[in-house]
PDB file of C-alpha atoms in Angstrom:
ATOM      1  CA  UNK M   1     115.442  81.618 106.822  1.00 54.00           C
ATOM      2  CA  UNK M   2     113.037  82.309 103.928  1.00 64.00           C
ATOM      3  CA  UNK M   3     114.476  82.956 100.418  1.00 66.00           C
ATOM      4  CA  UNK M   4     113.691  86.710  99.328  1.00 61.00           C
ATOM      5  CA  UNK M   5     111.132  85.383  96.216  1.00 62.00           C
ATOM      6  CA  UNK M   6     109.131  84.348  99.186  1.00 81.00           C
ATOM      7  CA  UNK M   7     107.823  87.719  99.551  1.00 88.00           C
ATOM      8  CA  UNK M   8     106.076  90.224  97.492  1.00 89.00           C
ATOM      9  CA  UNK M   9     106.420  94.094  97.612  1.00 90.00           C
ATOM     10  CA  UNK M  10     104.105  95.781 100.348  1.00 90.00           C
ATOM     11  CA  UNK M  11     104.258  92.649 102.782  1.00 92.00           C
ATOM     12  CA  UNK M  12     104.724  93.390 106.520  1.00 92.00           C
ATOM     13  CA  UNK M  13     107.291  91.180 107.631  1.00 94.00           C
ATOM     14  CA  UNK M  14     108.116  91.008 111.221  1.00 93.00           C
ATOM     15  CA  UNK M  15     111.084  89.472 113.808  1.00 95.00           C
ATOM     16  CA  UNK M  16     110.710  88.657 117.644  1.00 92.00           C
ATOM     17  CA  UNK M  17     112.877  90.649 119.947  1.00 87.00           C
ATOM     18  CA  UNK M  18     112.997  91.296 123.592  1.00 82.00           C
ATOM     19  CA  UNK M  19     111.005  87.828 124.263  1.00 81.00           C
ATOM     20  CA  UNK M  20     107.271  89.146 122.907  1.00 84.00           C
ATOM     21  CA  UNK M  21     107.853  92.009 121.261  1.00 88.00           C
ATOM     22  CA  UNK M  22     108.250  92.292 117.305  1.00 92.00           C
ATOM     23  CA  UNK M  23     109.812  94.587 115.301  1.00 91.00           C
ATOM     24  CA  UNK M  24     108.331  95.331 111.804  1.00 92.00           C
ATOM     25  CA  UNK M  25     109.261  96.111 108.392  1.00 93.00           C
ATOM     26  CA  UNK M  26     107.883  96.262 104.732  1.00 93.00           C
ATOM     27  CA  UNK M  27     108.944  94.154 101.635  1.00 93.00           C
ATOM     28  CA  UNK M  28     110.308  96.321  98.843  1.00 90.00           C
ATOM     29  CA  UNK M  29     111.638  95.503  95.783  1.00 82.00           C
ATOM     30  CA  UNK M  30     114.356  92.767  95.037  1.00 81.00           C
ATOM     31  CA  UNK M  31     113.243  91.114  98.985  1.00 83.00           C
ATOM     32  CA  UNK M  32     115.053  94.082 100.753  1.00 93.00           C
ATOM     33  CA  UNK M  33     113.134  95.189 103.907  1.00 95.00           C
ATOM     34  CA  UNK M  34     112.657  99.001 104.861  1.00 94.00           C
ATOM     35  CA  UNK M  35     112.175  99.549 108.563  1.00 93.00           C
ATOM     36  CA  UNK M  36     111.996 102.362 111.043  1.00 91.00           C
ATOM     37  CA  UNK M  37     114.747 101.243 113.446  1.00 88.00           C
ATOM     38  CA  UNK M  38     115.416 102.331 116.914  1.00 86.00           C
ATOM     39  CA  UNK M  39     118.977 100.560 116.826  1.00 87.00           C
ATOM     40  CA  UNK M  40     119.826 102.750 113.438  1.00 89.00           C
ATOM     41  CA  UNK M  41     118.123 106.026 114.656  1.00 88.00           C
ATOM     42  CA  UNK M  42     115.559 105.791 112.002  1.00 91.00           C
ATOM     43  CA  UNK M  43     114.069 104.373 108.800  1.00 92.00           C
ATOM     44  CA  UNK M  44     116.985 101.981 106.422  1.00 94.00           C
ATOM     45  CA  UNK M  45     116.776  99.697 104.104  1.00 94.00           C
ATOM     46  CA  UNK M  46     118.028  96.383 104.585  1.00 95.00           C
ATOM     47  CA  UNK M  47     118.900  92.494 103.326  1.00 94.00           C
ATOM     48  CA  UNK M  48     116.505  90.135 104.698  1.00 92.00           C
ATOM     49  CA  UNK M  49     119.663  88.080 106.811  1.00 93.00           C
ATOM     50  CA  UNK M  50     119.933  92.289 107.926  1.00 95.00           C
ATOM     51  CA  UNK M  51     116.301  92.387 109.258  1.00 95.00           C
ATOM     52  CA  UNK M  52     116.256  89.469 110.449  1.00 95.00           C
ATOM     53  CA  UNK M  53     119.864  89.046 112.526  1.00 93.00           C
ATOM     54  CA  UNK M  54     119.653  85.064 112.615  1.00 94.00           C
ATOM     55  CA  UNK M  55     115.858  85.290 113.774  1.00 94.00           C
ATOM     56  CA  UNK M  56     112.774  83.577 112.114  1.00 94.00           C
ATOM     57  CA  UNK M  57     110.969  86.311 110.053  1.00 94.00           C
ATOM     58  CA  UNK M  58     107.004  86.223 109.809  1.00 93.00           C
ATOM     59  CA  UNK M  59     105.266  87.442 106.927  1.00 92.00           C
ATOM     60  CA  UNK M  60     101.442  89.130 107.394  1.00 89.00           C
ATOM     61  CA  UNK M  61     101.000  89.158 104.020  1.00 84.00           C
ATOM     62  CA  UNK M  62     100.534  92.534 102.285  1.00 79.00           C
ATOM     63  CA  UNK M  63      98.420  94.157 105.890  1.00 62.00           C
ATOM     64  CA  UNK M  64      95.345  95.560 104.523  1.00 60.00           C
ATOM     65  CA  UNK M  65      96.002  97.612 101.696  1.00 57.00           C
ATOM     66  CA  UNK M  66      96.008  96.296  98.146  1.00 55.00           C
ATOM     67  CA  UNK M  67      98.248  98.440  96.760  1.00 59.00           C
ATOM     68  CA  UNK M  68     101.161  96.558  97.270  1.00 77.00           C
ATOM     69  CA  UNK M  69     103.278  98.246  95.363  1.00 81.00           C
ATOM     70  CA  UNK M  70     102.419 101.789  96.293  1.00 87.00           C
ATOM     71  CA  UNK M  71     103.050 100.568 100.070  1.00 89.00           C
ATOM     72  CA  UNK M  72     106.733  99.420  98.942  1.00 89.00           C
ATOM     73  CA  UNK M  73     107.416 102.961  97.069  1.00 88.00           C
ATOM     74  CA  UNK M  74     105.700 104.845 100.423  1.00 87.00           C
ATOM     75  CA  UNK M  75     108.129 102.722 102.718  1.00 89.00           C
ATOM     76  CA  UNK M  76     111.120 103.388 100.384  1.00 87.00           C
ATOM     77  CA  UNK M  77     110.634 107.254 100.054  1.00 86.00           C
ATOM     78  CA  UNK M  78     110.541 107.364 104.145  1.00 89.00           C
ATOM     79  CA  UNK M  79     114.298 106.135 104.180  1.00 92.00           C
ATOM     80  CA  UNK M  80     116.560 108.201 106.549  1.00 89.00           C
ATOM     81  CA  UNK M  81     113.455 109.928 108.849  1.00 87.00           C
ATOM     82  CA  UNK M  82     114.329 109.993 112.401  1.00 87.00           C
ATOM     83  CA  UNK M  83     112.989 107.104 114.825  1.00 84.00           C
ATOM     84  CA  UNK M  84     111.145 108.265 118.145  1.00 76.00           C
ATOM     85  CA  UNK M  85     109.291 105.252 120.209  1.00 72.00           C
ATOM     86  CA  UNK M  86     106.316 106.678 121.282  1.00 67.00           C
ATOM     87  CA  UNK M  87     105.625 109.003 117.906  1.00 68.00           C
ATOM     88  CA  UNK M  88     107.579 107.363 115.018  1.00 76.00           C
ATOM     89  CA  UNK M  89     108.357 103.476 115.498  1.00 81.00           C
ATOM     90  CA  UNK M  90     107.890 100.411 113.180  1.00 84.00           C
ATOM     91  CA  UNK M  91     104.153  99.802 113.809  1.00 84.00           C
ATOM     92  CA  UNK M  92     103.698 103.725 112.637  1.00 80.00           C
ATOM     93  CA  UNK M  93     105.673 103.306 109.689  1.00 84.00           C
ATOM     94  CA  UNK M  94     103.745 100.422 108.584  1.00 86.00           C
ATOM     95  CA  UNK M  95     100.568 101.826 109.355  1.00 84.00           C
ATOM     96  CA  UNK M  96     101.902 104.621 107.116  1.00 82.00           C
ATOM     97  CA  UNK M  97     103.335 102.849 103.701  1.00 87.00           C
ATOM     98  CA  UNK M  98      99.711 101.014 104.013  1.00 85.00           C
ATOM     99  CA  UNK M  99      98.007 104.698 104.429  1.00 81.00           C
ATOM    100  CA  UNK M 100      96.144 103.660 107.208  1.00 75.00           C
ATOM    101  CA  UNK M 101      95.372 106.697 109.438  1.00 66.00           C
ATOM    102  CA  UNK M 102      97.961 108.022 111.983  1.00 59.00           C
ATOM    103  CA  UNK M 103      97.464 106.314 115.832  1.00 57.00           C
ATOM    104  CA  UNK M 104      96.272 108.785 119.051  1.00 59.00           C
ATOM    105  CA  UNK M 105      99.834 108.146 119.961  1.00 57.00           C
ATOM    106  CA  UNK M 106     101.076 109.358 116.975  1.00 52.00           C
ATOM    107  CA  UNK M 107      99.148 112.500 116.897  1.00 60.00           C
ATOM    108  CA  UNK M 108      99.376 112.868 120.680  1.00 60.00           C
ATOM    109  CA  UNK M 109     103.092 113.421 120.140  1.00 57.00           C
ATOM    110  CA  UNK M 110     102.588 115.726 117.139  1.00 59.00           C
ATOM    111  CA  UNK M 111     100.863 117.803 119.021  1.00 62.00           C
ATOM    112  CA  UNK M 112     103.512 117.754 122.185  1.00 61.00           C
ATOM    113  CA  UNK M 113     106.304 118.005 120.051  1.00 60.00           C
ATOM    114  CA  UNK M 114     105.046 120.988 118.017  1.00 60.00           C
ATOM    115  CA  UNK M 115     103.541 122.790 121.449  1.00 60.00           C
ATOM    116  CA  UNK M 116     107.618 122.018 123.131  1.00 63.00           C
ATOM    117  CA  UNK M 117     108.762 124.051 119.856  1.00 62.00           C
ATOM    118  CA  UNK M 118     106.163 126.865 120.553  1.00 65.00           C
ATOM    119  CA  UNK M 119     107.457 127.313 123.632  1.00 71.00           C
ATOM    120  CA  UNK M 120     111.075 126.532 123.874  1.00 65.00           C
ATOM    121  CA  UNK M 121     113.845 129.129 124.240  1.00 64.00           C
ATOM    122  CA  UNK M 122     114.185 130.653 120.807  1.00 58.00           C
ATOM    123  CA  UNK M 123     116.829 130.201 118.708  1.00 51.00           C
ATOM    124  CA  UNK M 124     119.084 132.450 116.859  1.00 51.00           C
ATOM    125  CA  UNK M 125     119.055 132.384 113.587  1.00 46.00           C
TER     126      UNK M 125
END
């Protein structure tokens, strides 16, 4: 496994799961990894043996922002935000502490989810 001085704050680091699928995180401060998480119900912070559960962890370098740092601090503040896979996964919340624009996915399910709240049964207060 790579030694946490191997990575710089704002790298996208990733881990195979499920065969070909990857799950991704970003490199904050002291080599912990922030991820959103499906298995913890949202967005944690973690050691890099955490992330990476006895699995080889690729790093993409810092994706294609250069504000490294500013990614790290984005990815950090996100800690504890609820996980949804279609609306709020790991490639979102990269995309996000690199302040690249939202997916159609992402705003696809905005939209749902706020239109399901329109019209849902109303709640007492």
């Amino acid at each position: 496994m790579n030694d946490k001085y191997d990575y710089r704050p704002g790298d996208v680091v990733s881990v195979r799961f499920g065969g070909v699928l990857r799950h991704y995180g970003v490199v904050t401060w002291d080599g912990r990894i922030v991820s959103n998480n499906g298995r913890y119900g949202g967005v944690v912070t973690q050691s890099l043996s955490a992330f990476a559960r006895g699995r080889e962890i690729t790093n993409h370098g810092p994706g294609e922002s250069s504000g490294d740092y500013l990614a790290a601090s984005r990815a950090h503040r996100r800690v504890g935000h609820d996980y949804h896979l279609t609306g709020s996964n790991c490639v979102h919340f990269v995309r996000h502490a690199h302040g690249r624009s939202p997916t159609i996915t992402q705003i696809a399910r905005g939209t749902f989810e706020a239109f399901k709240d329109m019209m849902g049964p109303k709640r007492r207060w």
